[in-house]
């Protein structure tokens, strides 16, 4: 069983997937920082200095200690049911940025790789054999 597991792990596609997951996680952190620290503040400034992460609706009772609070993180930590649509907007922008960057990367890779030369498929062996039989029969 251990040998099978070792063989499974040693296969190329498993290792490629592991590397992709690790790089993807690091790439996700970079994009999150880009979105949270650079893009969303600019968007917030354009729309009047508002922070999207503070957009939410309270759906339940707020503890007396947090009454009137606009701190999304504190309310969420206290267990108050919230509809955090501002956080959703931030995550949607994150997704669009990641998708666009991946699109640009794949586009560049496709430009760098030479186009595949299409080799015409040969005639199937059975068709060739049948033609030879036909030609022999015509000779007779």
XYZ file of C-alpha atoms in Angstrom:
140
model
C 0.000 0.000 0.000
C 2.840 2.387 0.836
C 4.471 1.677 -2.538
C 1.212 2.471 -4.351
C 0.883 5.719 -2.407
C 4.502 6.639 -3.194
C 3.932 5.886 -6.887
C 0.771 7.982 -6.841
C 2.542 10.964 -5.276
C 5.536 10.623 -7.595
C 3.389 10.877 -10.720
C 3.966 14.136 -12.535
C 0.420 15.418 -12.534
C 0.094 15.147 -8.736
C 3.301 17.114 -8.212
C 2.227 19.678 -10.818
C -1.082 20.098 -9.000
C 0.678 20.550 -5.654
C 2.957 23.230 -7.104
C -0.029 24.947 -8.728
C -1.946 25.040 -5.449
C 1.015 26.527 -3.571
C 1.688 29.143 -6.240
C -2.036 29.863 -6.484
C -2.266 30.511 -2.745
C 0.674 32.913 -2.865
C -0.746 34.596 -5.974
C -4.108 34.943 -4.202
C -2.456 36.784 -1.310
C -0.755 39.180 -3.716
C -4.042 39.891 -5.491
C -5.860 40.327 -2.173
C -3.268 42.877 -1.103
C -3.483 44.621 -4.480
C -7.249 44.815 -4.165
C -7.472 45.727 -0.469
C -4.514 48.112 -0.293
C -4.448 49.759 -3.721
C -7.562 49.338 -5.857
C -10.404 49.463 -3.306
C -9.097 52.639 -1.603
C -8.970 54.338 -5.022
C -12.502 53.159 -5.806
C -13.599 54.298 -2.328
C -12.029 57.719 -2.944
C -13.833 58.039 -6.274
C -17.154 57.225 -4.591
C -16.715 59.719 -1.748
C -14.077 58.206 0.522
C -16.215 55.270 1.557
C -14.767 51.902 2.471
C -16.616 49.027 0.813
C -15.815 46.639 3.647
C -17.996 48.721 5.970
C -21.106 48.231 3.821
C -23.421 45.816 5.603
C -26.932 45.382 6.910
C -27.679 44.143 10.407
C -30.148 41.246 10.307
C -30.506 40.516 14.006
C -30.099 41.782 17.535
C -26.968 43.793 18.343
C -25.495 43.414 21.856
C -25.824 46.501 24.038
C -22.042 46.973 24.123
C -21.960 47.286 20.313
C -25.173 49.299 19.880
C -24.654 51.879 17.119
C -21.330 50.366 16.047
C -20.339 50.440 12.382
C -17.376 48.085 12.849
C -18.207 45.106 10.634
C -15.445 42.914 12.067
C -16.474 43.561 15.692
C -20.144 42.901 14.972
C -19.335 39.726 13.067
C -17.045 38.523 15.868
C -19.862 39.136 18.362
C -22.062 36.775 16.352
C -24.462 39.386 15.011
C -26.104 38.185 11.777
C -24.937 40.554 9.041
C -25.430 40.875 5.319
C -21.927 42.002 4.302
C -22.475 43.122 0.727
C -19.423 45.402 0.856
C -17.174 42.404 1.483
C -18.889 40.646 -1.417
C -18.093 43.613 -3.690
C -14.458 43.430 -2.594
C -14.281 39.686 -3.306
C -15.987 40.153 -6.695
C -13.388 42.773 -7.640
C -10.676 40.350 -6.462
C -12.083 37.676 -8.747
C -12.263 39.969 -11.774
C -8.667 41.103 -11.229
C -7.392 37.525 -10.839
C -9.315 36.380 -13.920
C -7.973 39.292 -15.971
C -4.372 38.703 -14.883
C -4.637 34.985 -15.651
C -6.130 35.863 -19.045
C -3.157 38.142 -19.773
C -0.674 35.473 -18.652
C -2.243 32.747 -20.801
C -2.452 35.132 -23.738
C 1.297 35.841 -23.459
C 2.144 32.143 -23.132
C 0.079 31.390 -26.231
C 1.937 34.114 -28.148
C 5.319 32.700 -27.103
C 4.587 29.095 -28.034
C 4.872 28.296 -31.723
C 1.709 27.081 -33.396
C 1.431 23.344 -33.565
C 2.149 21.942 -36.995
C -0.728 19.771 -37.990
C 0.461 16.482 -39.420
C -2.050 15.052 -41.843
C -3.403 11.779 -40.606
C -2.370 8.794 -42.636
C -4.882 6.506 -44.222
C -6.095 3.836 -41.811
C -4.424 0.471 -42.252
C -7.661 -1.376 -42.985
C -8.531 1.048 -45.803
C -5.071 0.576 -47.317
C -5.445 -3.190 -47.105
C -8.877 -3.076 -48.737
C -7.519 -0.934 -51.583
C -4.706 -3.424 -52.169
C -7.211 -6.288 -52.247
C -9.381 -4.343 -54.694
C -6.422 -3.622 -56.963
C -5.391 -7.316 -56.925
C -8.925 -8.390 -57.775
C -9.034 -5.958 -60.735
C -5.838 -7.487 -62.110
C -7.382 -10.951 -62.133
